[in-house]
Amino acid sequence: MRQVMNAAFKLSDSAPPPLNLDPSDRRGPFRPEKLISPRLRRSGAMSVRIFRAIDLAALVLTGILSLVPVLRPDWRQAPLGDILPFLAPALLIPFCSGAFDLYSFMRRENLLVHLARLAFVIAPGFALALLAAGASPDRPYVFQSLTQWGVNAASVLAALHGMWWLLIWRWRRQGRLTPNVVVVGATRHAQKLIETAMQRRDVNILGVFDDRLSRNPDALVGVPVLGDVQSLLGHKITPFVDQIVVAIDTSAKARVKTIVEKLRSLPNQVSLLVDVDTDDERRAALSRLSNLPLARVSGIGADERKEMIKRIEDMLIGALALLIFAPLMLVVALLIRLDSPGPVFFRQRRHGFNNEPIHVWKFRSMRAEMTDHTAAQQVTKDDPRVTRLGRFIRKTSIDELPQLFNVLAGEMSLVGPRPHAIGMKTGPDESARLVAEYAWRHRMKPGMTGWAQIKGSRGAMHAPEDVRRRIALDIDYIERHSLWLDLYIMLMTIPCLLGDVKTVR
């Protein structure tokens, strides 16, 4: 703990540790010890909204406790002039929080500076309130209550922000708030961008990809050149990448267009680095990857408000569903053990958000010795691999109930594109190769149910047309999802399942 506290008061813009620029090191100078998926980094960033809500609740609670003496003995007879001064802090402090950008938790801001900014946020509201109370010297108890509120609120908020700052500091140390980037194009712009990134440490540039490998070195300023654009599409680091930056001279329009078209098949955000020549422009590009001079050309930008609402929805409804279905799940688990030898659960690697591999849980519905972990052969009618009980739980989708654990863990959502097994085949071909936009469905967490499922695209996909229809419905949902659409899909799921007797599941 002492080490953490010492770091809290240390200037965070001090010189970074020496960087490894050995071109033979394929990890490069930015590669963290453990790659963290964008899903986990986004959950850390959304926590700032929770910090803001807790701060507001603390402000209101301390205000109510301080207002109680003013309202005694009968709050209905309390003069309005005694209550009005208490409104100033409650209204001004949230406004000043935005004006002073209090919740930005800037990388180079130490704890003392952050607490000083907090004081500037708190001071105007209480100064105005005390000024208003001081105008009525015949009611000193109002002035005293406001003073007590100011002391209590400042103490509580200072303690809370000390905790928030230390959490943010820890998450940065873990890499949860540092975006991972790969650069396409071993150009002078890429070189300058990497050099600036080394000074600032705002992003992790994991690698460089370029089609002209014969002309390029093995590394660019220590960052390894990992292959061409085609190899980026299936590279093992791609699921951990937040942003793909195309750093090719925009004058080479044909080449830029070809590369961007190739990258559109990925779920990752793709941005074009507009020609930058000054240090300020490069710093701006690193500070805000989604803004100019970076122009996003592919991928869906993060909407933190929607993501937070969806996560709350998943946690509340998911926990309630688990509580309701727990007795049924216990009975099914017992019946599976009695029906056939083997484990109760079946775990399969599937694509999650941003192509991240996740393990999806299901009740085992196939014979243990015939279990297909790669979905190389999709289930057919009267499939001999499926057990007697398995046919029932697949038909009713009861086998999917353990995925509630995936939802609560944050790997899945209640509503979203259904997760497909990695390497799943439709006929002789891998499903992902049948539709160019297949990976677009991974721009959102996979779901237990989805828009495609209530629109009739359920079960196995035996023809390319089935894949195309499923992907089109998934992308349609991603582009217009909302809380109300999610609730509608959840309500329609059960009647759609019960009314569907033809689909093989």
C-alpha positions as semicolon CSV with decimal commas, in nm:
position;residue;x (nm);y (nm);z (nm)
1;M;0,000;0,000;0,000
2;R;0,287;0,236;0,078
3;Q;0,421;0,184;-0,273
4;V;0,082;0,280;-0,417
5;M;0,059;0,592;-0,201
6;N;0,412;0,698;-0,295
7;A;0,321;0,661;-0,661
8;A;0,009;0,870;-0,605
9;F;0,217;1,177;-0,521
10;K;0,480;1,115;-0,782
11;L;0,473;1,324;-1,097
12;S;0,323;1,097;-1,365
13;D;0,491;1,284;-1,653
14;S;0,836;1,177;-1,541
15;A;1,066;1,014;-1,793
16;P;0,944;0,671;-1,908
17;P;1,159;0,365;-1,842
18;P;1,420;0,275;-2,105
19;L;1,262;0,112;-2,408
20;N;1,380;-0,205;-2,574
21;L;1,460;-0,118;-2,936
22;D;1,612;-0,455;-3,028
23;P;1,476;-0,528;-3,379
24;S;1,502;-0,902;-3,311
25;D;1,246;-0,874;-3,028
26;R;0,910;-0,952;-3,190
27;R;0,720;-0,818;-2,890
28;G;0,839;-0,461;-2,937
29;P;0,875;-0,177;-2,687
30;F;0,502;-0,128;-2,622
31;R;0,384;-0,487;-2,581
32;P;0,255;-0,541;-2,224
33;E;0,324;-0,862;-2,039
34;K;-0,042;-0,958;-2,072
35;L;-0,270;-0,842;-2,350
36;I;-0,606;-0,719;-2,223
37;S;-0,910;-0,731;-2,448
38;P;-1,099;-0,412;-2,546
39;R;-1,401;-0,554;-2,362
40;L;-1,220;-0,531;-2,028
41;R;-1,071;-0,190;-2,108
42;R;-1,413;-0,051;-2,194
43;S;-1,557;-0,176;-1,867
44;G;-1,283;0,020;-1,685
45;A;-1,358;0,338;-1,878
46;M;-1,732;0,312;-1,808
47;S;-1,659;0,304;-1,436
48;V;-1,609;0,682;-1,449
49;R;-1,986;0,720;-1,487
50;I;-2,031;0,514;-1,173
51;F;-1,781;0,739;-0,992
52;R;-1,985;1,043;-1,093
53;A;-2,310;0,885;-0,969
54;I;-2,157;0,791;-0,631
55;D;-2,016;1,143;-0,589
56;L;-2,356;1,296;-0,659
57;A;-2,524;1,058;-0,414
58;A;-2,266;1,150;-0,146
59;L;-2,325;1,522;-0,208
60;V;-2,703;1,484;-0,179
61;L;-2,683;1,261;0,129
62;T;-2,453;1,497;0,322
63;G;-2,677;1,784;0,214
64;I;-2,991;1,615;0,349
65;L;-2,819;1,541;0,681
66;S;-2,711;1,906;0,710
67;L;-3,057;2,034;0,617
68;V;-3,237;1,837;0,890
69;P;-3,162;2,093;1,170
70;V;-3,293;2,375;0,949
71;L;-3,626;2,196;0,892
72;R;-3,695;2,121;1,260
73;P;-3,939;2,102;1,428
74;D;-4,187;2,108;1,138
75;W;-4,043;2,105;0,785
76;R;-4,373;2,232;0,642
77;Q;-4,330;2,560;0,829
78;A;-3,963;2,613;0,737
79;P;-3,914;2,945;0,550
80;L;-3,831;2,905;0,182
81;G;-3,537;3,141;0,230
82;D;-3,376;2,889;0,466
83;I;-3,394;2,610;0,205
84;L;-3,295;2,800;-0,110
85;P;-2,922;2,840;-0,019
86;F;-2,894;2,460;-0,010
87;L;-2,983;2,442;-0,379
88;A;-2,672;2,632;-0,491
89;P;-2,415;2,356;-0,418
90;A;-2,647;2,082;-0,545
91;L;-2,683;2,264;-0,880
92;L;-2,343;2,428;-0,925
93;I;-2,111;2,143;-0,823
94;P;-2,230;1,897;-1,095
95;F;-2,210;2,182;-1,349
96;C;-1,856;2,276;-1,241
97;S;-1,751;1,910;-1,255
98;G;-1,813;1,918;-1,629
99;A;-1,662;2,264;-1,675
100;F;-1,339;2,162;-1,499
101;D;-1,338;1,819;-1,667
102;L;-1,300;1,666;-1,322
103;Y;-1,357;1,307;-1,430
104;S;-1,102;1,301;-1,710
105;F;-0,833;1,165;-1,472
106;M;-0,560;1,285;-1,706
107;R;-0,258;1,061;-1,737
108;R;-0,003;1,324;-1,630
109;E;-0,207;1,461;-1,342
110;N;-0,092;1,358;-0,994
111;L;-0,326;1,317;-0,699
112;L;-0,254;1,656;-0,539
113;V;-0,337;1,839;-0,862
114;H;-0,656;1,635;-0,899
115;L;-0,765;1,719;-0,543
116;A;-0,690;2,087;-0,612
117;R;-0,922;2,072;-0,914
118;L;-1,183;1,908;-0,691
119;A;-1,156;2,205;-0,452
120;F;-1,216;2,445;-0,743
121;V;-1,527;2,244;-0,830
122;I;-1,668;2,247;-0,475
123;A;-1,581;2,607;-0,382
124;P;-1,817;2,809;-0,613
125;G;-2,133;2,630;-0,500
126;F;-2,070;2,661;-0,129
127;A;-1,933;3,016;-0,161
128;L;-2,258;3,126;-0,327
129;A;-2,466;2,940;-0,068
130;L;-2,279;3,096;0,226
131;L;-2,309;3,440;0,067
132;A;-2,685;3,395;0,040
133;A;-2,713;3,268;0,400
134;G;-2,493;3,549;0,531
135;A;-2,738;3,803;0,389
136;S;-2,983;3,696;0,663
137;P;-2,796;3,742;0,996
138;D;-3,115;3,670;1,191
139;R;-3,089;3,303;1,092
140;P;-2,733;3,194;1,187
141;Y;-2,837;2,829;1,206
142;V;-2,865;2,824;0,823
143;F;-2,510;2,954;0,789
144;Q;-2,386;2,693;1,038
145;S;-2,564;2,407;0,860
146;L;-2,423;2,513;0,524
147;T;-2,073;2,537;0,671
148;Q;-2,110;2,189;0,819
149;W;-2,232;2,057;0,482
150;G;-1,934;2,212;0,306
151;V;-1,686;2,050;0,546
152;N;-1,859;1,711;0,530
153;A;-1,900;1,715;0,152
154;A;-1,541;1,823;0,092
155;S;-1,408;1,549;0,324
156;V;-1,623;1,273;0,172
157;L;-1,557;1,377;-0,190
158;A;-1,183;1,409;-0,124
159;A;-1,178;1,055;0,019
160;L;-1,382;0,921;-0,274
161;H;-1,162;1,091;-0,533
162;G;-0,853;0,955;-0,363
163;M;-1,002;0,609;-0,413
164;W;-1,102;0,684;-0,776
165;W;-0,755;0,819;-0,857
166;L;-0,583;0,512;-0,711
167;L;-0,817;0,280;-0,901
168;I;-0,747;0,461;-1,228
169;W;-0,374;0,454;-1,152
170;R;-0,391;0,078;-1,090
171;W;-0,594;0,015;-1,407
172;R;-0,338;0,210;-1,610
173;R;-0,060;0,000;-1,460
174;Q;-0,253;-0,311;-1,565
175;G;-0,305;-0,174;-1,917
176;R;-0,684;-0,159;-1,883
177;L;-0,702;0,208;-1,988
178;T;-0,424;0,214;-2,246
179;P;-0,557;0,147;-2,597
180;N;-0,378;-0,105;-2,816
181;V;-0,304;0,010;-3,170
182;V;-0,153;-0,144;-3,481
183;V;-0,027;0,067;-3,770
184;V;-0,072;-0,022;-4,135
185;G;0,206;0,126;-4,344
186;A;0,576;0,146;-4,256
187;T;0,591;0,511;-4,360
188;R;0,757;0,827;-4,230
189;H;0,423;0,924;-4,073
190;A;0,413;0,592;-3,887
191;Q;0,772;0,641;-3,770
192;K;0,700;0,990;-3,633
193;L;0,381;0,866;-3,468
194;I;0,570;0,583;-3,294
195;E;0,843;0,821;-3,176
196;T;0,583;1,054;-3,025
197;A;0,402;0,759;-2,866
198;M;0,728;0,652;-2,701
199;Q;0,757;0,991;-2,536
200;R;0,395;1,009;-2,422
201;R;0,308;0,642;-2,354
202;D;-0,057;0,720;-2,427
203;V;-0,107;0,416;-2,650
204;N;0,049;0,074;-2,702
205;I;0,156;0,033;-3,065
206;L;0,177;-0,345;-3,087
207;G;0,300;-0,382;-3,443
208;V;0,324;-0,257;-3,799
209;F;0,172;-0,425;-4,105
210;D;0,265;-0,339;-4,464
211;D;0,208;-0,506;-4,801
212;R;0,550;-0,397;-4,924
213;L;0,747;-0,627;-4,695
214;S;1,042;-0,659;-4,932
215;R;1,113;-0,286;-4,894
216;N;1,058;-0,264;-4,518
217;P;1,287;-0,338;-4,222
218;D;1,202;-0,600;-3,960
219;A;1,108;-0,324;-3,719
220;L;1,014;0,045;-3,725
221;V;1,168;0,234;-3,432
222;G;1,170;-0,095;-3,242
223;V;0,806;-0,183;-3,322
224;P;0,807;-0,513;-3,515
225;V;0,674;-0,538;-3,870
226;L;0,447;-0,841;-3,826
227;G;0,332;-0,904;-4,181
228;D;0,114;-0,777;-4,462
229;V;-0,245;-0,655;-4,446
230;Q;-0,384;-1,000;-4,523
231;S;-0,200;-1,150;-4,226
232;L;-0,351;-0,879;-4,001
233;L;-0,700;-1,015;-4,076
234;G;-0,628;-1,337;-3,889
235;H;-0,338;-1,240;-3,663
236;K;-0,346;-1,357;-3,301
237;I;-0,314;-1,000;-3,164
238;T;-0,607;-0,863;-3,367
239;P;-0,875;-0,943;-3,102
240;F;-0,675;-0,730;-2,854
241;V;-0,651;-0,426;-3,084
242;D;-0,874;-0,120;-3,021
243;Q;-0,773;0,078;-3,328
244;I;-0,611;0,008;-3,663
245;V;-0,438;0,320;-3,793
246;V;-0,369;0,343;-4,165
247;A;-0,057;0,562;-4,188
248;I;-0,015;0,575;-4,565
249;D;0,019;0,901;-4,758
250;T;-0,331;1,000;-4,860
251;S;-0,196;1,098;-5,202
252;A;-0,170;0,723;-5,277
253;K;-0,548;0,706;-5,309
254;A;-0,569;0,371;-5,488
255;R;-0,350;0,197;-5,230
256;V;-0,536;0,353;-4,937
257;K;-0,871;0,249;-5,085
258;T;-0,755;-0,111;-5,138
259;I;-0,623;-0,142;-4,783
260;V;-0,930;0,015;-4,623
261;E;-1,158;-0,219;-4,818
262;K;-0,962;-0,519;-4,689
263;L;-0,981;-0,394;-4,331
264;R;-1,358;-0,335;-4,344
265;S;-1,409;-0,706;-4,282
266;L;-1,267;-0,668;-3,930
267;P;-1,474;-0,565;-3,625
268;N;-1,194;-0,333;-3,508
269;Q;-1,217;0,041;-3,560
270;V;-1,011;0,155;-3,859
271;S;-0,886;0,514;-3,884
272;L;-0,694;0,702;-4,147
273;L;-0,399;0,909;-4,026
274;V;-0,428;1,231;-4,221
275;D;-0,084;1,370;-4,313
276;V;0,064;1,528;-4,000
277;D;0,399;1,702;-3,983
278;T;0,407;1,887;-3,650
279;D;0,452;1,754;-3,298
280;D;0,123;1,909;-3,188
281;E;-0,067;1,727;-3,462
282;R;0,093;1,396;-3,371
283;R;0,013;1,449;-3,003
284;A;-0,347;1,528;-3,094
285;A;-0,365;1,209;-3,300
286;L;-0,245;1,005;-3,004
287;S;-0,464;1,182;-2,748
288;R;-0,788;1,128;-2,934
289;L;-0,768;0,841;-3,177
290;S;-1,127;0,883;-3,286
291;N;-1,098;1,251;-3,378
292;L;-0,905;1,456;-3,632
293;P;-0,642;1,419;-3,760
294;L;-0,759;1,059;-3,730
295;A;-1,077;1,010;-3,930
296;R;-1,261;0,687;-3,849
297;V;-1,347;0,505;-4,171
298;S;-1,466;0,169;-4,040
299;G;-1,596;0,008;-3,724
300;I;-1,859;0,127;-3,480
301;G;-1,757;0,387;-3,226
302;A;-1,809;0,331;-2,855
303;D;-2,124;0,480;-2,703
304;E;-2,041;0,460;-2,332
305;R;-2,392;0,556;-2,220
306;K;-2,552;0,278;-2,423
307;E;-2,288;0,030;-2,315
308;M;-2,341;0,114;-1,949
309;I;-2,719;0,082;-1,979
310;K;-2,678;-0,252;-2,156
311;R;-2,440;-0,377;-1,888
312;I;-2,681;-0,275;-1,608
313;E;-2,960;-0,446;-1,800
314;D;-2,751;-0,764;-1,827
315;M;-2,658;-0,764;-1,458
316;L;-3,008;-0,698;-1,321
317;I;-3,214;-0,915;-1,556
318;G;-2,940;-1,180;-1,579
319;A;-2,921;-1,217;-1,199
320;L;-3,301;-1,232;-1,175
321;A;-3,318;-1,495;-1,453
322;L;-3,051;-1,704;-1,283
323;L;-3,247;-1,692;-0,957
324;I;-3,571;-1,794;-1,133
325;F;-3,419;-2,073;-1,343
326;A;-3,182;-2,210;-1,077
327;P;-3,423;-2,492;-0,969
328;L;-3,479;-2,594;-1,332
329;M;-3,104;-2,590;-1,400
330;L;-3,041;-2,819;-1,101
331;V;-3,304;-3,066;-1,223
332;V;-3,161;-3,064;-1,578
333;A;-2,809;-3,119;-1,443
334;L;-2,930;-3,424;-1,249
335;L;-3,118;-3,564;-1,552
336;I;-2,811;-3,526;-1,775
337;R;-2,604;-3,735;-1,532
338;L;-2,876;-4,003;-1,531
339;D;-2,933;-3,996;-1,907
340;S;-2,579;-4,061;-2,035
341;P;-2,223;-4,082;-1,899
342;G;-2,013;-3,767;-1,917
343;P;-1,996;-3,416;-1,774
344;V;-2,304;-3,203;-1,713
345;F;-2,168;-2,898;-1,893
346;F;-2,024;-2,850;-2,239
347;R;-1,774;-2,568;-2,294
348;Q;-1,691;-2,440;-2,642
349;R;-1,455;-2,170;-2,773
350;R;-1,651;-1,906;-2,962
351;H;-1,599;-1,557;-3,094
352;G;-1,683;-1,278;-2,852
353;F;-1,658;-0,901;-2,880
354;N;-1,390;-0,784;-3,125
355;N;-1,317;-1,149;-3,221
356;E;-1,200;-1,221;-2,866
357;P;-1,208;-1,599;-2,800
358;I;-1,440;-1,682;-2,511
359;H;-1,557;-2,010;-2,359
360;V;-1,935;-2,041;-2,380
361;W;-2,115;-2,270;-2,134
362;K;-2,405;-2,501;-2,225
363;F;-2,569;-2,809;-2,083
364;R;-2,425;-3,113;-2,260
365;S;-2,677;-3,239;-2,516
366;M;-2,452;-3,480;-2,712
367;R;-2,289;-3,807;-2,622
368;A;-1,959;-3,731;-2,453
369;E;-1,752;-3,931;-2,704
370;M;-1,917;-3,753;-3,001
371;T;-1,894;-3,397;-2,872
372;D;-1,801;-3,150;-3,148
373;H;-1,601;-2,861;-3,000
374;T;-1,536;-2,688;-3,335
375;A;-1,885;-2,720;-3,489
376;A;-1,726;-2,882;-3,793
377;Q;-2,055;-3,065;-3,846
378;Q;-2,374;-2,879;-3,764
379;V;-2,664;-3,063;-3,605
380;T;-2,913;-3,231;-3,836
381;K;-3,257;-3,387;-3,781
382;D;-3,237;-3,712;-3,580
383;D;-2,864;-3,654;-3,533
384;P;-2,725;-3,972;-3,368
385;R;-2,481;-3,762;-3,161
386;V;-2,766;-3,599;-2,965
387;T;-2,891;-3,778;-2,653
388;R;-3,260;-3,839;-2,571
389;L;-3,264;-3,562;-2,314
390;G;-3,044;-3,352;-2,542
391;R;-3,315;-3,338;-2,807
392;F;-3,558;-3,189;-2,558
393;I;-3,326;-2,931;-2,403
394;R;-3,200;-2,823;-2,746
395;K;-3,553;-2,789;-2,881
396;T;-3,656;-2,574;-2,587
397;S;-3,315;-2,395;-2,568
398;I;-3,283;-2,500;-2,204
399;D;-2,929;-2,609;-2,292
400;E;-2,841;-2,238;-2,330
401;L;-2,929;-2,141;-1,971
402;P;-2,572;-2,180;-1,834
403;Q;-2,477;-1,889;-2,059
404;L;-2,627;-1,670;-1,787
405;F;-2,287;-1,717;-1,617
406;N;-2,119;-1,577;-1,931
407;V;-2,357;-1,279;-1,916
408;L;-2,285;-1,203;-1,551
409;A;-1,910;-1,237;-1,619
410;G;-1,939;-0,971;-1,892
411;E;-1,835;-1,201;-2,179
412;M;-2,186;-1,210;-2,328
413;S;-2,503;-1,005;-2,321
414;L;-2,865;-1,113;-2,286
415;V;-2,935;-0,978;-2,636
416;G;-2,692;-0,968;-2,926
417;P;-2,565;-1,173;-3,219
418;R;-2,551;-1,541;-3,121
419;P;-2,189;-1,656;-3,065
420;H;-2,062;-1,894;-3,332
421;A;-1,798;-2,156;-3,271
422;I;-1,451;-2,066;-3,397
423;G;-1,402;-2,243;-3,728
424;M;-1,773;-2,333;-3,763
425;K;-1,856;-2,471;-4,105
426;T;-2,156;-2,434;-4,333
427;G;-2,135;-2,732;-4,562
428;P;-1,771;-2,778;-4,667
429;D;-1,679;-2,411;-4,614
430;E;-1,595;-2,214;-4,303
431;S;-1,893;-1,985;-4,232
432;A;-1,671;-1,679;-4,177
433;R;-1,545;-1,701;-4,536
434;L;-1,890;-1,698;-4,695
435;V;-1,975;-1,335;-4,609
436;A;-1,725;-1,048;-4,628
437;E;-1,895;-0,866;-4,337
438;Y;-1,907;-1,176;-4,114
439;A;-1,680;-1,027;-3,845
440;W;-1,898;-0,714;-3,821
441;R;-2,128;-0,918;-3,594
442;H;-1,843;-0,917;-3,340
443;R;-1,862;-0,539;-3,296
444;M;-2,091;-0,613;-3,005
445;K;-2,092;-0,875;-2,730
446;P;-2,267;-1,196;-2,837
447;G;-2,609;-1,260;-2,688
448;M;-2,819;-1,545;-2,551
449;T;-3,092;-1,436;-2,791
450;G;-3,107;-1,179;-3,067
451;W;-3,287;-1,004;-3,348
452;A;-3,198;-1,283;-3,592
453;Q;-3,345;-1,547;-3,361
454;I;-3,689;-1,386;-3,329
455;K;-3,690;-1,320;-3,704
456;G;-3,664;-1,692;-3,780
457;S;-3,288;-1,730;-3,830
458;R;-3,234;-1,997;-3,567
459;G;-3,049;-2,323;-3,547
460;A;-2,795;-2,460;-3,791
461;M;-2,702;-2,283;-4,115
462;H;-2,669;-2,533;-4,398
463;A;-2,634;-2,300;-4,698
464;P;-2,449;-1,973;-4,775
465;E;-2,786;-1,798;-4,803
466;D;-2,859;-1,888;-4,440
467;V;-2,529;-1,730;-4,332
468;R;-2,593;-1,412;-4,531
469;R;-2,941;-1,369;-4,382
470;R;-2,814;-1,427;-4,028
471;I;-2,532;-1,173;-4,071
472;A;-2,767;-0,914;-4,226
473;L;-3,005;-0,941;-3,927
474;D;-2,717;-0,927;-3,677
475;I;-2,574;-0,612;-3,834
476;D;-2,921;-0,455;-3,848
477;Y;-2,953;-0,507;-3,472
478;I;-2,604;-0,369;-3,396
479;E;-2,677;-0,050;-3,590
480;R;-3,002;0,030;-3,407
481;H;-2,993;-0,150;-3,073
482;S;-3,150;0,014;-2,769
483;L;-3,288;-0,081;-2,429
484;W;-3,644;-0,094;-2,565
485;L;-3,544;-0,313;-2,859
486;D;-3,363;-0,548;-2,618
487;L;-3,671;-0,577;-2,397
488;Y;-3,888;-0,645;-2,701
489;I;-3,652;-0,919;-2,823
490;M;-3,646;-1,083;-2,478
491;L;-4,027;-1,078;-2,460
492;M;-4,060;-1,228;-2,810
493;T;-3,798;-1,500;-2,760
494;I;-4,010;-1,753;-2,569
495;P;-4,320;-1,738;-2,796
496;C;-4,093;-1,759;-3,102
497;L;-3,922;-2,069;-2,962
498;L;-4,248;-2,236;-2,861
499;G;-4,408;-2,164;-3,196
500;D;-4,117;-2,300;-3,396
501;V;-4,141;-2,677;-3,436
502;K;-3,952;-2,710;-3,764
503;T;-3,610;-2,562;-3,689
504;V;-3,346;-2,814;-3,594
505;R;-3,159;-2,691;-3,285
